[in-house]
mmCIF file with all atom_site columns, C-alpha atoms in Angstrom:
data_model
loop_
_atom_site.group_PDB
_atom_site.id
_atom_site.type_symbol
_atom_site.label_atom_id
_atom_site.label_alt_id
_atom_site.label_comp_id
_atom_site.label_asym_id
_atom_site.label_entity_id
_atom_site.label_seq_id
_atom_site.pdbx_PDB_ins_code
_atom_site.Cartn_x
_atom_site.Cartn_y
_atom_site.Cartn_z
_atom_site.occupancy
_atom_site.B_iso_or_equiv
_atom_site.pdbx_formal_charge
_atom_site.auth_seq_id
_atom_site.auth_comp_id
_atom_site.auth_asym_id
_atom_site.auth_atom_id
_atom_site.pdbx_PDB_model_num
ATOM 1   C CA . UNK A 1 1   ? 146.958 71.307 171.795 1.00 0.00 ? 258 UNK A CA 1
ATOM 2   C CA . UNK A 1 2   ? 148.348 68.890 168.811 1.00 0.00 ? 259 UNK A CA 1
ATOM 3   C CA . UNK A 1 3   ? 145.103 66.247 169.118 1.00 0.00 ? 260 UNK A CA 1
ATOM 4   C CA . UNK A 1 4   ? 146.221 64.091 165.820 1.00 0.00 ? 261 UNK A CA 1
ATOM 5   C CA . UNK A 1 5   ? 142.863 62.466 164.116 1.00 0.00 ? 262 UNK A CA 1
ATOM 6   C CA . UNK A 1 6   ? 142.868 58.688 163.087 1.00 0.00 ? 263 UNK A CA 1
ATOM 7   C CA . UNK A 1 7   ? 145.121 59.150 160.716 1.00 0.00 ? 264 UNK A CA 1
ATOM 8   C CA . UNK A 1 8   ? 147.414 61.084 161.661 1.00 0.00 ? 265 UNK A CA 1
ATOM 9   C CA . UNK A 1 9   ? 147.102 64.681 160.550 1.00 0.00 ? 266 UNK A CA 1
ATOM 10  C CA . UNK A 1 10  ? 148.005 67.158 162.716 1.00 0.00 ? 267 UNK A CA 1
ATOM 11  C CA . UNK A 1 11  ? 144.363 69.399 164.585 1.00 0.00 ? 268 UNK A CA 1
ATOM 12  C CA . UNK A 1 12  ? 147.703 72.561 163.906 1.00 0.00 ? 269 UNK A CA 1
ATOM 13  C CA . UNK A 1 13  ? 147.849 71.366 160.241 1.00 0.00 ? 270 UNK A CA 1
ATOM 14  C CA . UNK A 1 14  ? 144.066 70.861 159.737 1.00 0.00 ? 271 UNK A CA 1
ATOM 15  C CA . UNK A 1 15  ? 143.571 74.434 161.388 1.00 0.00 ? 272 UNK A CA 1
ATOM 16  C CA . UNK A 1 16  ? 146.278 76.387 159.082 1.00 0.00 ? 273 UNK A CA 1
ATOM 17  C CA . UNK A 1 17  ? 144.421 74.520 156.254 1.00 0.00 ? 274 UNK A CA 1
ATOM 18  C CA . UNK A 1 18  ? 141.224 75.856 156.729 1.00 0.00 ? 275 UNK A CA 1
ATOM 19  C CA . UNK A 1 19  ? 142.730 79.717 157.746 1.00 0.00 ? 276 UNK A CA 1
ATOM 20  C CA . UNK A 1 20  ? 142.217 80.398 153.367 1.00 0.00 ? 277 UNK A CA 1
ATOM 21  C CA . UNK A 1 21  ? 139.397 81.097 152.297 1.00 0.00 ? 278 UNK A CA 1
ATOM 22  C CA . UNK A 1 22  ? 139.924 79.911 148.764 1.00 0.00 ? 279 UNK A CA 1
ATOM 23  C CA . UNK A 1 23  ? 141.188 76.577 150.502 1.00 0.00 ? 280 UNK A CA 1
ATOM 24  C CA . UNK A 1 24  ? 137.692 76.081 151.891 1.00 0.00 ? 281 UNK A CA 1
ATOM 25  C CA . UNK A 1 25  ? 136.027 76.453 149.835 1.00 0.00 ? 282 UNK A CA 1
ATOM 26  C CA . UNK A 1 26  ? 138.087 74.021 147.191 1.00 0.00 ? 283 UNK A CA 1
ATOM 27  C CA . UNK A 1 27  ? 137.723 71.462 149.573 1.00 0.00 ? 284 UNK A CA 1
ATOM 28  C CA . UNK A 1 28  ? 133.843 72.536 149.912 1.00 0.00 ? 285 UNK A CA 1
ATOM 29  C CA . UNK A 1 29  ? 133.346 72.429 145.247 1.00 0.00 ? 286 UNK A CA 1
ATOM 30  C CA . UNK A 1 30  ? 135.585 69.312 145.759 1.00 0.00 ? 287 UNK A CA 1
ATOM 31  C CA . UNK A 1 31  ? 133.074 67.891 148.511 1.00 0.00 ? 288 UNK A CA 1
ATOM 32  C CA . UNK A 1 32  ? 130.101 68.567 146.584 1.00 0.00 ? 289 UNK A CA 1
ATOM 33  C CA . UNK A 1 33  ? 131.759 67.068 143.483 1.00 0.00 ? 290 UNK A CA 1
ATOM 34  C CA . UNK A 1 34  ? 131.681 63.064 141.837 1.00 0.00 ? 291 UNK A CA 1
ATOM 35  C CA . UNK A 1 35  ? 134.796 62.390 141.577 1.00 0.00 ? 292 UNK A CA 1
ATOM 36  C CA . UNK A 1 36  ? 137.749 65.302 140.077 1.00 0.00 ? 293 UNK A CA 1
ATOM 37  C CA . UNK A 1 37  ? 137.790 68.453 139.124 1.00 0.00 ? 294 UNK A CA 1
ATOM 38  C CA . UNK A 1 38  ? 139.471 70.299 136.316 1.00 0.00 ? 295 UNK A CA 1
ATOM 39  C CA . UNK A 1 39  ? 141.899 73.651 137.406 1.00 0.00 ? 296 UNK A CA 1
ATOM 40  C CA . UNK A 1 40  ? 139.431 76.146 135.335 1.00 0.00 ? 297 UNK A CA 1
ATOM 41  C CA . UNK A 1 41  ? 135.796 75.448 136.568 1.00 0.00 ? 298 UNK A CA 1
ATOM 42  C CA . UNK A 1 42  ? 137.495 75.460 140.458 1.00 0.00 ? 299 UNK A CA 1
ATOM 43  C CA . UNK A 1 43  ? 139.524 78.470 139.601 1.00 0.00 ? 300 UNK A CA 1
ATOM 44  C CA . UNK A 1 44  ? 135.935 79.940 138.159 1.00 0.00 ? 301 UNK A CA 1
ATOM 45  C CA . UNK A 1 45  ? 133.822 78.353 140.393 1.00 0.00 ? 302 UNK A CA 1
ATOM 46  C CA . UNK A 1 46  ? 135.738 80.306 143.469 1.00 0.00 ? 303 UNK A CA 1
ATOM 47  C CA . UNK A 1 47  ? 136.168 83.025 141.140 1.00 0.00 ? 304 UNK A CA 1
ATOM 48  C CA . UNK A 1 48  ? 132.627 83.831 140.761 1.00 0.00 ? 305 UNK A CA 1
ATOM 49  C CA . UNK A 1 49  ? 131.780 82.660 144.497 1.00 0.00 ? 306 UNK A CA 1
ATOM 50  C CA . UNK A 1 50  ? 134.225 86.308 145.506 1.00 0.00 ? 307 UNK A CA 1
ATOM 51  C CA . UNK A 1 51  ? 132.391 88.212 142.963 1.00 0.00 ? 308 UNK A CA 1
ATOM 52  C CA . UNK A 1 52  ? 128.869 87.083 143.944 1.00 0.00 ? 309 UNK A CA 1
ATOM 53  C CA . UNK A 1 53  ? 128.462 87.801 139.763 1.00 0.00 ? 310 UNK A CA 1
ATOM 54  C CA . UNK A 1 54  ? 128.734 84.278 137.108 1.00 0.00 ? 311 UNK A CA 1
ATOM 55  C CA . UNK A 1 55  ? 131.128 84.864 135.000 1.00 0.00 ? 312 UNK A CA 1
ATOM 56  C CA . UNK A 1 56  ? 133.606 86.683 136.842 1.00 0.00 ? 313 UNK A CA 1
ATOM 57  C CA . UNK A 1 57  ? 135.588 89.105 136.227 1.00 0.00 ? 314 UNK A CA 1
ATOM 58  C CA . UNK A 1 58  ? 138.451 87.490 133.959 1.00 0.00 ? 315 UNK A CA 1
ATOM 59  C CA . UNK A 1 59  ? 140.888 89.835 136.094 1.00 0.00 ? 316 UNK A CA 1
ATOM 60  C CA . UNK A 1 60  ? 140.111 87.472 139.353 1.00 0.00 ? 317 UNK A CA 1
ATOM 61  C CA . UNK A 1 61  ? 139.287 84.362 137.957 1.00 0.00 ? 318 UNK A CA 1
ATOM 62  C CA . UNK A 1 62  ? 143.486 84.242 136.861 1.00 0.00 ? 319 UNK A CA 1
ATOM 63  C CA . UNK A 1 63  ? 143.989 85.844 139.616 1.00 0.00 ? 320 UNK A CA 1
ATOM 64  C CA . UNK A 1 64  ? 141.824 82.519 141.790 1.00 0.00 ? 321 UNK A CA 1
ATOM 65  C CA . UNK A 1 65  ? 144.053 80.632 138.867 1.00 0.00 ? 322 UNK A CA 1
ATOM 66  C CA . UNK A 1 66  ? 147.173 81.053 139.384 1.00 0.00 ? 323 UNK A CA 1
ATOM 67  C CA . UNK A 1 67  ? 146.864 81.578 143.095 1.00 0.00 ? 324 UNK A CA 1
ATOM 68  C CA . UNK A 1 68  ? 145.313 77.622 143.633 1.00 0.00 ? 325 UNK A CA 1
ATOM 69  C CA . UNK A 1 69  ? 147.769 76.538 140.990 1.00 0.00 ? 326 UNK A CA 1
ATOM 70  C CA . UNK A 1 70  ? 151.248 77.699 142.921 1.00 0.00 ? 327 UNK A CA 1
ATOM 71  C CA . UNK A 1 71  ? 150.177 77.685 146.778 1.00 0.00 ? 328 UNK A CA 1
ATOM 72  C CA . UNK A 1 72  ? 146.788 76.596 147.763 1.00 0.00 ? 329 UNK A CA 1
ATOM 73  C CA . UNK A 1 73  ? 145.868 73.207 145.473 1.00 0.00 ? 330 UNK A CA 1
ATOM 74  C CA . UNK A 1 74  ? 149.945 72.279 146.090 1.00 0.00 ? 331 UNK A CA 1
ATOM 75  C CA . UNK A 1 75  ? 149.606 73.017 150.603 1.00 0.00 ? 332 UNK A CA 1
ATOM 76  C CA . UNK A 1 76  ? 146.324 70.782 150.236 1.00 0.00 ? 333 UNK A CA 1
ATOM 77  C CA . UNK A 1 77  ? 148.669 67.711 147.722 1.00 0.00 ? 334 UNK A CA 1
ATOM 78  C CA . UNK A 1 78  ? 151.425 68.154 150.135 1.00 0.00 ? 335 UNK A CA 1
ATOM 79  C CA . UNK A 1 79  ? 148.959 67.474 153.107 1.00 0.00 ? 336 UNK A CA 1
ATOM 80  C CA . UNK A 1 80  ? 147.494 64.450 151.122 1.00 0.00 ? 337 UNK A CA 1
ATOM 81  C CA . UNK A 1 81  ? 144.064 66.099 151.537 1.00 0.00 ? 338 UNK A CA 1
ATOM 82  C CA . UNK A 1 82  ? 143.971 66.035 147.611 1.00 0.00 ? 339 UNK A CA 1
ATOM 83  C CA . UNK A 1 83  ? 145.645 65.139 144.579 1.00 0.00 ? 340 UNK A CA 1
ATOM 84  C CA . UNK A 1 84  ? 146.544 68.074 142.599 1.00 0.00 ? 341 UNK A CA 1
ATOM 85  C CA . UNK A 1 85  ? 147.606 66.106 138.792 1.00 0.00 ? 342 UNK A CA 1
ATOM 86  C CA . UNK A 1 86  ? 149.983 69.842 138.106 1.00 0.00 ? 343 UNK A CA 1
ATOM 87  C CA . UNK A 1 87  ? 150.407 67.993 134.059 1.00 0.00 ? 344 UNK A CA 1
ATOM 88  C CA . UNK A 1 88  ? 146.061 67.486 133.771 1.00 0.00 ? 345 UNK A CA 1
ATOM 89  C CA . UNK A 1 89  ? 145.243 70.039 135.875 1.00 0.00 ? 346 UNK A CA 1
ATOM 90  C CA . UNK A 1 90  ? 142.879 67.806 138.149 1.00 0.00 ? 347 UNK A CA 1
ATOM 91  C CA . UNK A 1 91  ? 141.752 68.093 141.421 1.00 0.00 ? 348 UNK A CA 1
ATOM 92  C CA . UNK A 1 92  ? 139.795 65.009 143.191 1.00 0.00 ? 349 UNK A CA 1
ATOM 93  C CA . UNK A 1 93  ? 139.348 64.354 147.791 1.00 0.00 ? 350 UNK A CA 1
ATOM 94  C CA . UNK A 1 94  ? 140.951 61.880 149.415 1.00 0.00 ? 351 UNK A CA 1
ATOM 95  C CA . UNK A 1 95  ? 140.496 60.079 152.535 1.00 0.00 ? 352 UNK A CA 1
ATOM 96  C CA . UNK A 1 96  ? 142.023 61.795 155.023 1.00 0.00 ? 353 UNK A CA 1
ATOM 97  C CA . UNK A 1 97  ? 139.753 64.656 153.962 1.00 0.00 ? 354 UNK A CA 1
ATOM 98  C CA . UNK A 1 98  ? 137.215 63.393 156.276 1.00 0.00 ? 355 UNK A CA 1
ATOM 99  C CA . UNK A 1 99  ? 140.244 64.954 158.946 1.00 0.00 ? 356 UNK A CA 1
ATOM 100 C CA . UNK A 1 100 ? 139.418 68.240 157.323 1.00 0.00 ? 357 UNK A CA 1
ATOM 101 C CA . UNK A 1 101 ? 135.601 68.035 156.846 1.00 0.00 ? 358 UNK A CA 1
ATOM 102 C CA . UNK A 1 102 ? 134.401 67.338 161.050 1.00 0.00 ? 359 UNK A CA 1
ATOM 103 C CA . UNK A 1 103 ? 136.087 70.611 161.335 1.00 0.00 ? 360 UNK A CA 1
ATOM 104 C CA . UNK A 1 104 ? 134.014 72.113 159.066 1.00 0.00 ? 361 UNK A CA 1
ATOM 105 C CA . UNK A 1 105 ? 130.350 71.028 159.644 1.00 0.00 ? 362 UNK A CA 1
ATOM 106 C CA . UNK A 1 106 ? 128.922 72.815 163.148 1.00 0.00 ? 363 UNK A CA 1
ATOM 107 C CA . UNK A 1 107 ? 129.543 69.835 165.893 1.00 0.00 ? 364 UNK A CA 1
ATOM 108 C CA . UNK A 1 108 ? 127.513 69.532 169.099 1.00 0.00 ? 365 UNK A CA 1
ATOM 109 C CA . UNK A 1 109 ? 130.403 69.735 172.416 1.00 0.00 ? 366 UNK A CA 1
ATOM 110 C CA . UNK A 1 110 ? 130.935 65.736 171.540 1.00 0.00 ? 367 UNK A CA 1
ATOM 111 C CA . UNK A 1 111 ? 132.197 66.689 169.200 1.00 0.00 ? 368 UNK A CA 1
ATOM 112 C CA . UNK A 1 112 ? 129.208 64.900 166.991 1.00 0.00 ? 369 UNK A CA 1
ATOM 113 C CA . UNK A 1 113 ? 128.230 66.369 164.062 1.00 0.00 ? 370 UNK A CA 1
ATOM 114 C CA . UNK A 1 114 ? 124.368 67.876 164.194 1.00 0.00 ? 371 UNK A CA 1
ATOM 115 C CA . UNK A 1 115 ? 123.655 65.690 161.110 1.00 0.00 ? 372 UNK A CA 1
ATOM 116 C CA . UNK A 1 116 ? 124.246 62.588 162.614 1.00 0.00 ? 373 UNK A CA 1
ATOM 117 C CA . UNK A 1 117 ? 123.077 64.076 166.547 1.00 0.00 ? 374 UNK A CA 1
ATOM 118 C CA . UNK A 1 118 ? 119.363 64.324 164.218 1.00 0.00 ? 375 UNK A CA 1
ATOM 119 C CA . UNK A 1 119 ? 119.624 60.892 162.901 1.00 0.00 ? 376 UNK A CA 1
ATOM 120 C CA . UNK A 1 120 ? 120.066 59.257 166.151 1.00 0.00 ? 377 UNK A CA 1
ATOM 121 C CA . UNK A 1 121 ? 117.084 60.941 167.785 1.00 0.00 ? 378 UNK A CA 1
ATOM 122 C CA . UNK A 1 122 ? 115.141 60.277 164.859 1.00 0.00 ? 379 UNK A CA 1
ATOM 123 C CA . UNK A 1 123 ? 116.375 57.005 164.597 1.00 0.00 ? 380 UNK A CA 1
ATOM 124 C CA . UNK A 1 124 ? 115.973 56.220 168.552 1.00 0.00 ? 381 UNK A CA 1
ATOM 125 C CA . UNK A 1 125 ? 112.552 58.035 168.224 1.00 0.00 ? 382 UNK A CA 1
ATOM 126 C CA . UNK A 1 126 ? 111.045 55.273 165.204 1.00 0.00 ? 383 UNK A CA 1
ATOM 127 C CA . UNK A 1 127 ? 112.053 52.370 166.374 1.00 0.00 ? 384 UNK A CA 1
ATOM 128 C CA . UNK A 1 128 ? 109.741 54.149 170.431 1.00 0.00 ? 385 UNK A CA 1
ATOM 129 C CA . UNK A 1 129 ? 107.204 54.281 168.222 1.00 0.00 ? 386 UNK A CA 1
ATOM 130 C CA . UNK A 1 130 ? 107.071 50.854 166.413 1.00 0.00 ? 387 UNK A CA 1
ATOM 131 C CA . UNK A 1 131 ? 107.779 49.744 169.302 1.00 0.00 ? 388 UNK A CA 1
ATOM 132 C CA . UNK A 1 132 ? 104.598 50.470 171.541 1.00 0.00 ? 389 UNK A CA 1
ATOM 133 C CA . UNK A 1 133 ? 102.524 50.422 168.365 1.00 0.00 ? 390 UNK A CA 1
ATOM 134 C CA . UNK A 1 134 ? 103.537 46.082 168.377 1.00 0.00 ? 391 UNK A CA 1
ATOM 135 C CA . UNK A 1 135 ? 102.769 46.201 172.983 1.00 0.00 ? 392 UNK A CA 1
ATOM 136 C CA . UNK A 1 136 ? 106.436 45.609 173.401 1.00 0.00 ? 393 UNK A CA 1
ATOM 137 C CA . UNK A 1 137 ? 106.727 45.301 177.525 1.00 0.00 ? 394 UNK A CA 1
ATOM 138 C CA . UNK A 1 138 ? 107.139 49.468 179.501 1.00 0.00 ? 395 UNK A CA 1
ATOM 139 C CA . UNK A 1 139 ? 107.477 51.084 176.509 1.00 0.00 ? 396 UNK A CA 1
ATOM 140 C CA . UNK A 1 140 ? 103.463 50.254 175.380 1.00 0.00 ? 397 UNK A CA 1
ATOM 141 C CA . UNK A 1 141 ? 102.429 52.461 178.636 1.00 0.00 ? 398 UNK A CA 1
ATOM 142 C CA . UNK A 1 142 ? 103.135 55.282 177.012 1.00 0.00 ? 399 UNK A CA 1
ATOM 143 C CA . UNK A 1 143 ? 100.914 56.424 174.587 1.00 0.00 ? 400 UNK A CA 1
ATOM 144 C CA . UNK A 1 144 ? 102.320 56.392 170.713 1.00 0.00 ? 401 UNK A CA 1
ATOM 145 C CA . UNK A 1 145 ? 102.348 59.655 169.927 1.00 0.00 ? 402 UNK A CA 1
ATOM 146 C CA . UNK A 1 146 ? 103.994 60.592 171.794 1.00 0.00 ? 403 UNK A CA 1
ATOM 147 C CA . UNK A 1 147 ? 106.769 58.746 171.191 1.00 0.00 ? 404 UNK A CA 1
ATOM 148 C CA . UNK A 1 148 ? 106.713 60.812 167.958 1.00 0.00 ? 405 UNK A CA 1
ATOM 149 C CA . UNK A 1 149 ? 107.992 63.884 169.840 1.00 0.00 ? 406 UNK A CA 1
ATOM 150 C CA . UNK A 1 150 ? 110.894 63.813 170.370 1.00 0.00 ? 407 UNK A CA 1
#
């Protein structure tokens, strides 16, 4: 199956991107950050995560730095998921990262992220509680408290 997202990134390419732990960690770190991040900061964070200690061993930090610089960041940049400035050694997300992000989230079998699903249920429940309180027809037949239990 070779489905394409709205921006044209093939599903097989998305799976190829996410197949590597370091690429996933790059995307996770960038999603949690605001703006661009330096390669040094990325390498430090990923190495600390892999070593389960901070600061990470120097050899591991250098290994992560080199693999990000030579392999992983250029691959993500080639797919337009990130913007990697090799001269300034900065990295930032591009809009196409949203296509990859959906595969990193836990989703329902219908492709809706659970966060969106629960937000919708909570909004509908709130609307029913308010409608019941103001006496909307059909809704006020059921006690308000029951509408609050999704």
